[in-house]
CSV table of C-alpha atoms in Angstrom, one decimal:
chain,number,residue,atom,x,y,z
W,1,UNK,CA,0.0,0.0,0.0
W,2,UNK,CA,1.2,3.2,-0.8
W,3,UNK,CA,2.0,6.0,1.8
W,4,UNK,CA,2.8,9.9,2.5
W,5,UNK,CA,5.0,10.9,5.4
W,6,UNK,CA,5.5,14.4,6.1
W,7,UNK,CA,7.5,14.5,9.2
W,8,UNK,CA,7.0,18.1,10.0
W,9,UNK,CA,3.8,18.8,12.1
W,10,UNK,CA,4.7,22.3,12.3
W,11,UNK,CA,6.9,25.5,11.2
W,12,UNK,CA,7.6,28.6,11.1
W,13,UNK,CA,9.1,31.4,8.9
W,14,UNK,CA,9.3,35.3,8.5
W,15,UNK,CA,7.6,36.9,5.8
W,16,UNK,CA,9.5,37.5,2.4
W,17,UNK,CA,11.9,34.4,3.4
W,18,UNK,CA,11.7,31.1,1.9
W,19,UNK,CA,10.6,27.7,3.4
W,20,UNK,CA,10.6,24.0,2.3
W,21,UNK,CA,8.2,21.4,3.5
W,22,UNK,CA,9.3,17.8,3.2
W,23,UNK,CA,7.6,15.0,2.0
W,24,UNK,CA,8.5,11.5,1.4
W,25,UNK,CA,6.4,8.8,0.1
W,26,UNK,CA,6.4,5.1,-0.5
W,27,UNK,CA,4.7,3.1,-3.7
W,28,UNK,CA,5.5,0.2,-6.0
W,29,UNK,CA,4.0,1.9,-9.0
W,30,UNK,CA,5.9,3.7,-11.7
W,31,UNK,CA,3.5,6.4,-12.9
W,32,UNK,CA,1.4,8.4,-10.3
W,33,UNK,CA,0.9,11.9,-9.6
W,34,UNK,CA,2.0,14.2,-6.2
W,35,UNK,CA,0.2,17.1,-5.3
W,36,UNK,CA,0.6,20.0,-2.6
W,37,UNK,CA,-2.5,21.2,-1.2
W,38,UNK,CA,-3.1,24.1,1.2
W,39,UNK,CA,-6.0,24.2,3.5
W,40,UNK,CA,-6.8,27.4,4.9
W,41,UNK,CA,-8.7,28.1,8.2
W,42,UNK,CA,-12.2,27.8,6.1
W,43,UNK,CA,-11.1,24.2,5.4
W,44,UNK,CA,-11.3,24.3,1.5
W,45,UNK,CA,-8.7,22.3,-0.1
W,46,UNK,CA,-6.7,24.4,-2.6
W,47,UNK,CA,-4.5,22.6,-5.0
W,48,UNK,CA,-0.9,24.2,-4.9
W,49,UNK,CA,1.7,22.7,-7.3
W,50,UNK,CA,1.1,19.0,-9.0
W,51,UNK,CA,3.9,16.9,-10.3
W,52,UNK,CA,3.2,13.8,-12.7
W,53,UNK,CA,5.9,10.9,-11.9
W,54,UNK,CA,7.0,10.3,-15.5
W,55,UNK,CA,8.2,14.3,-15.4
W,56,UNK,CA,11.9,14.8,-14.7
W,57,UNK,CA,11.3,18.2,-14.7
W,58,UNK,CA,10.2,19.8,-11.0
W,59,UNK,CA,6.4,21.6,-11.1
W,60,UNK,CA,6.6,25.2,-10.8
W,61,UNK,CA,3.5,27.7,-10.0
W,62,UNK,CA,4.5,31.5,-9.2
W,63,UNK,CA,6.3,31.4,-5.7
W,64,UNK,CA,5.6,27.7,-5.2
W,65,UNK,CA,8.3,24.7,-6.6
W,66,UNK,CA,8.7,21.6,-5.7
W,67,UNK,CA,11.9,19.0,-5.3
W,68,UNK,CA,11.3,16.0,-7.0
W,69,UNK,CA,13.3,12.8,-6.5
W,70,UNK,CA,11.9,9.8,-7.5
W,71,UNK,CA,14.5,7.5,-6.5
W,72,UNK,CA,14.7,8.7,-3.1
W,73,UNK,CA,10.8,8.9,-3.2
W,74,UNK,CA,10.8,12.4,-2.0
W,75,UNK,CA,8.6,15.7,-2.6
W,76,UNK,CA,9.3,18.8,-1.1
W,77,UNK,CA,7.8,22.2,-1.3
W,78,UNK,CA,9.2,25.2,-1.3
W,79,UNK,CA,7.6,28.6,-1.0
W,80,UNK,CA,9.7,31.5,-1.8
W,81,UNK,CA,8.8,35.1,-0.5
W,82,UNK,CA,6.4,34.0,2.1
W,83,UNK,CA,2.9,36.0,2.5
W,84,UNK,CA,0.8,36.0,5.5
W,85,UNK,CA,-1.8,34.6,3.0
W,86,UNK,CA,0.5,31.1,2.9
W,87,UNK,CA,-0.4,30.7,6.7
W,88,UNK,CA,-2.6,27.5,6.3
W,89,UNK,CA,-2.2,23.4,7.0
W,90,UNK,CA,-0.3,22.0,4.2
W,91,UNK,CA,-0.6,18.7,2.8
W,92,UNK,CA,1.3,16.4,0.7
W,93,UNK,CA,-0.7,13.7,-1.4
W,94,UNK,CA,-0.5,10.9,-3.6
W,95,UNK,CA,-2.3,9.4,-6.3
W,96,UNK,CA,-1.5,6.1,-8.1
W,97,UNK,CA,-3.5,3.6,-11.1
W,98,UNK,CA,-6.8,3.3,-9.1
W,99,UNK,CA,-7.4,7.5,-9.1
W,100,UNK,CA,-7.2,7.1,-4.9
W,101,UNK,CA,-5.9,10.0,-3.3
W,102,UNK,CA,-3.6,9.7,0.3
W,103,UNK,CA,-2.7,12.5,2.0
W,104,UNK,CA,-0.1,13.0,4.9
W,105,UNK,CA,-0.6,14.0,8.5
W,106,UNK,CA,0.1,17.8,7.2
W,107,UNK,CA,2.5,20.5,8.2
W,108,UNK,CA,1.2,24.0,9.7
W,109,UNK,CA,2.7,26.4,8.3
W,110,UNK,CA,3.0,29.7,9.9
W,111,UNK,CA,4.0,33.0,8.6
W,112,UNK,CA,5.8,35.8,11.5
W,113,UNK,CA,4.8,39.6,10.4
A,1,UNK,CA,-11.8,26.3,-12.6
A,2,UNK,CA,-14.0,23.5,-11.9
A,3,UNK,CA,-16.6,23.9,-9.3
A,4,UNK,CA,-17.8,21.4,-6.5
A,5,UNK,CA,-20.4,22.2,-4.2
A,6,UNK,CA,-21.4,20.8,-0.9
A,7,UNK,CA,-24.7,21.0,1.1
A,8,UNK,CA,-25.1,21.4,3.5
A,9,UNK,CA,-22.4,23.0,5.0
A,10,UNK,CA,-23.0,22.5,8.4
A,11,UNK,CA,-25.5,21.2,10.0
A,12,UNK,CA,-26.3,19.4,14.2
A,13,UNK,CA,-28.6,16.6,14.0
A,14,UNK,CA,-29.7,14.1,16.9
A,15,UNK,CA,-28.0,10.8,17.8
A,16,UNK,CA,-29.9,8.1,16.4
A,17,UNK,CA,-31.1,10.0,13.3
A,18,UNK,CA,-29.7,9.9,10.0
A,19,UNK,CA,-28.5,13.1,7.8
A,20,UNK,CA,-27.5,13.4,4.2
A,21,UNK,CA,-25.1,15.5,2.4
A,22,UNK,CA,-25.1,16.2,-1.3
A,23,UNK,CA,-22.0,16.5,-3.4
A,24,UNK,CA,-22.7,18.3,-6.2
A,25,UNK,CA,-20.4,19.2,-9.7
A,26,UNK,CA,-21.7,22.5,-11.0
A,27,UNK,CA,-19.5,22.5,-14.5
A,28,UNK,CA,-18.4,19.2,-15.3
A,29,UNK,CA,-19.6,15.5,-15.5
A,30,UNK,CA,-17.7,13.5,-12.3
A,31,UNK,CA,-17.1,10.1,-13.3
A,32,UNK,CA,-16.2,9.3,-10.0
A,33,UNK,CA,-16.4,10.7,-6.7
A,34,UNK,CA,-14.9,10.6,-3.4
A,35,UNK,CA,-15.9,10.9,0.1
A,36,UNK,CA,-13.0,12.0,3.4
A,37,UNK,CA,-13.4,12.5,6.4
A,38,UNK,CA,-11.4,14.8,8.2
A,39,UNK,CA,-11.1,14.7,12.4
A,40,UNK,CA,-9.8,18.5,13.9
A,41,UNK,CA,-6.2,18.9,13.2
A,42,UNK,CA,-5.9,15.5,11.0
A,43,UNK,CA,-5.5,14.3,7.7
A,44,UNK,CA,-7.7,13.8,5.0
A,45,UNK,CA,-8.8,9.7,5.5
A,46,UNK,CA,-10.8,8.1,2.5
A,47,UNK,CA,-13.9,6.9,3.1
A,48,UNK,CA,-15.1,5.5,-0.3
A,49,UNK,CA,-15.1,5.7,-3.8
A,50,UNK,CA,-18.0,6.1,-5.9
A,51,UNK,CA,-19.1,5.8,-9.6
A,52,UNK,CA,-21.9,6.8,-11.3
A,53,UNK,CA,-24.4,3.8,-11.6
A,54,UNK,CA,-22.7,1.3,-9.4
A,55,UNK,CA,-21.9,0.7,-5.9
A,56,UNK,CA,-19.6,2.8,-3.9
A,57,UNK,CA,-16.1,0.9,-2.7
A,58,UNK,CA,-15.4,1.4,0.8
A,59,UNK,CA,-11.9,1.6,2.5
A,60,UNK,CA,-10.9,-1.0,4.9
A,61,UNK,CA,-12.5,0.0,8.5
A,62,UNK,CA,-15.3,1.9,7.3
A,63,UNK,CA,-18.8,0.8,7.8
A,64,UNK,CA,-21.0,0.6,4.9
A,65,UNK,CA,-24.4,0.2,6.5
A,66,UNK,CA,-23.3,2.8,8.3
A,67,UNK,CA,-22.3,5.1,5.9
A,68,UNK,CA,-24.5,5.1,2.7
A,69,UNK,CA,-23.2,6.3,-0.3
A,70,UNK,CA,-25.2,7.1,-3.9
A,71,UNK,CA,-23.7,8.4,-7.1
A,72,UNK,CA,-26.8,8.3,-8.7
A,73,UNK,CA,-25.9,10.8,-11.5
A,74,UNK,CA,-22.9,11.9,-13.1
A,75,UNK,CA,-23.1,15.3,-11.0
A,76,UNK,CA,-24.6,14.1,-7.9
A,77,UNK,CA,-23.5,12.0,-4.8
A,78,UNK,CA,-25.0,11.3,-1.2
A,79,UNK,CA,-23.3,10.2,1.6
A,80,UNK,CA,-26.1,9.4,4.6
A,81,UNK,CA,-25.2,8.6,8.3
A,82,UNK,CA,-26.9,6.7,9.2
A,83,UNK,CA,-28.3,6.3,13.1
A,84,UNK,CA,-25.5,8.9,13.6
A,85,UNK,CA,-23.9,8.7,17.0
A,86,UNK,CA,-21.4,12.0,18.4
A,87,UNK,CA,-18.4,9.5,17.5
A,88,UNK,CA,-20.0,10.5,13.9
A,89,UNK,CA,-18.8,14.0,14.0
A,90,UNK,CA,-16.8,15.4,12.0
A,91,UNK,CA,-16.2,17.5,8.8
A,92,UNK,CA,-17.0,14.8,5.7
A,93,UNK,CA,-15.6,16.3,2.3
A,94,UNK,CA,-16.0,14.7,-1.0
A,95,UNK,CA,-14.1,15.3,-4.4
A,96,UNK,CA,-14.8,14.9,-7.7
A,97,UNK,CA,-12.7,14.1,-10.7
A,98,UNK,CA,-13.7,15.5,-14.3
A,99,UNK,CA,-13.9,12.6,-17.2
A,100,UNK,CA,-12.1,14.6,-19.4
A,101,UNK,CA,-9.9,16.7,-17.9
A,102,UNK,CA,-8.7,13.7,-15.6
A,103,UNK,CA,-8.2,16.7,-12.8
A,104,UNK,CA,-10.3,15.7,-9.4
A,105,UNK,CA,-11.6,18.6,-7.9
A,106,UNK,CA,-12.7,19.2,-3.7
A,107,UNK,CA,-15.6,20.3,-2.5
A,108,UNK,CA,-16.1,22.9,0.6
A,109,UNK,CA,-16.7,20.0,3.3
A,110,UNK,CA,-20.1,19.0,5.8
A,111,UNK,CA,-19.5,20.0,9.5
A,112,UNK,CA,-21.6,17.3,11.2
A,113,UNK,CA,-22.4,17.5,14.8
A,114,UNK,CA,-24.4,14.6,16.6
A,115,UNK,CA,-25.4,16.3,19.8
């Protein structure tokens, strides 16, 4: 069975600096997608960044990139110039052949003024 | 983007009755949809899958007599408690992915209360 470990339950960073999130995950298939998701206080889940496995290339959106390294098995996020607006739960998820999604146990992110 | 709606958004009900929420795609035909359930300060857990026309899959651990689940259209899926009990609480989201665009989509989530 396939799983998503994010082993930071919280952190911290000043506005305008740059943070990374980790993200490690474990699967026997060889095509899947990753995904970061934020969810803000009004628990909506907002997709942030998506990566598809067979992509050597690491997703970028705005601020928001991503470390791929699918040997390792590992996805990290990084957010560049930090906004108050980032301040949410982030999660790390997976999705493999039968279109399930598996998320991690989150990080909260916040952002200090 | 692609819109998923939820209803309703909150709502208390009494232990031993039974609610439903309605998962709804507003712009795009959902194939299949999803159903989570979300505890305070936790992780997204999958409840069930579900397709249009045929009988939701449940993850391991998850009861289905207790929790129905309907997909009886391509834009519209029910999950009911049933005989909910306050271990029942919780905030229930579902998700739905387009046919076409392959992309799966969340809606808002269900605050449910069993006082």
């Amino acid at each position: 069975a396939q799983t998503v470990t994010q082993s930071q339950p919280e952190m911290s960073v000043q506005e305008a600096e740059t943070v990374t999130l980790s993200c490690t995950y474990d699967t026997s298939e060889s095509d899947y997608y990753l995904f970061w998701y934020k969810q803000p206080p009004s628990r909506q889940m907002i997709l942030v960044i998506r990566q598809e496995a067979y992509k050597q290339q690491n997703a970028t959106e705005n601020r928001f990139s991503v470390n791929f390294q699918k040997a390792a098995k590992s996805f990290s996020l990084k957010i560049s110039d930090s906004q108050l607006g980032d301040a949410a739960m982030y999660f790390c998820a997976y999705e493999g052949r039968d279109d399930k999604i598996i998320f991690g146990k989150g990080t909260r992110l916040h952002i200090l003024p | 983007g692609a819109v998923v709606s939820q209803h309703p958004s909150r709502v208390i009900c009494k232990s031993g009755t039974s609610v439903k929420i309605e998962c709804r795609s507003l712009d795009f035909q959902a194939t299949t949809m999803f159903w989570y359930r979300q505890f305070p300060k936790k992780s997204l857990m999958l409840m069930a899958t579900s397709n249009e026309g045929s009988k939701a899959t449940y993850e391991q651990g998850v009861e289905k007599d207790k929790f129905l689940i309907n997909h009886a259209s391509l834009t519209l899926s029910t999950l009911t408690v049933t005989s909910a009990h306050p271990e029942d609480s919780s905030f229930y989201i579902c998700s739905a992915r387009d046919g076409f665009q392959y992309e799966q989509y969340f809606g808002p989530g269900t605050r449910l209360t069993v006082t």
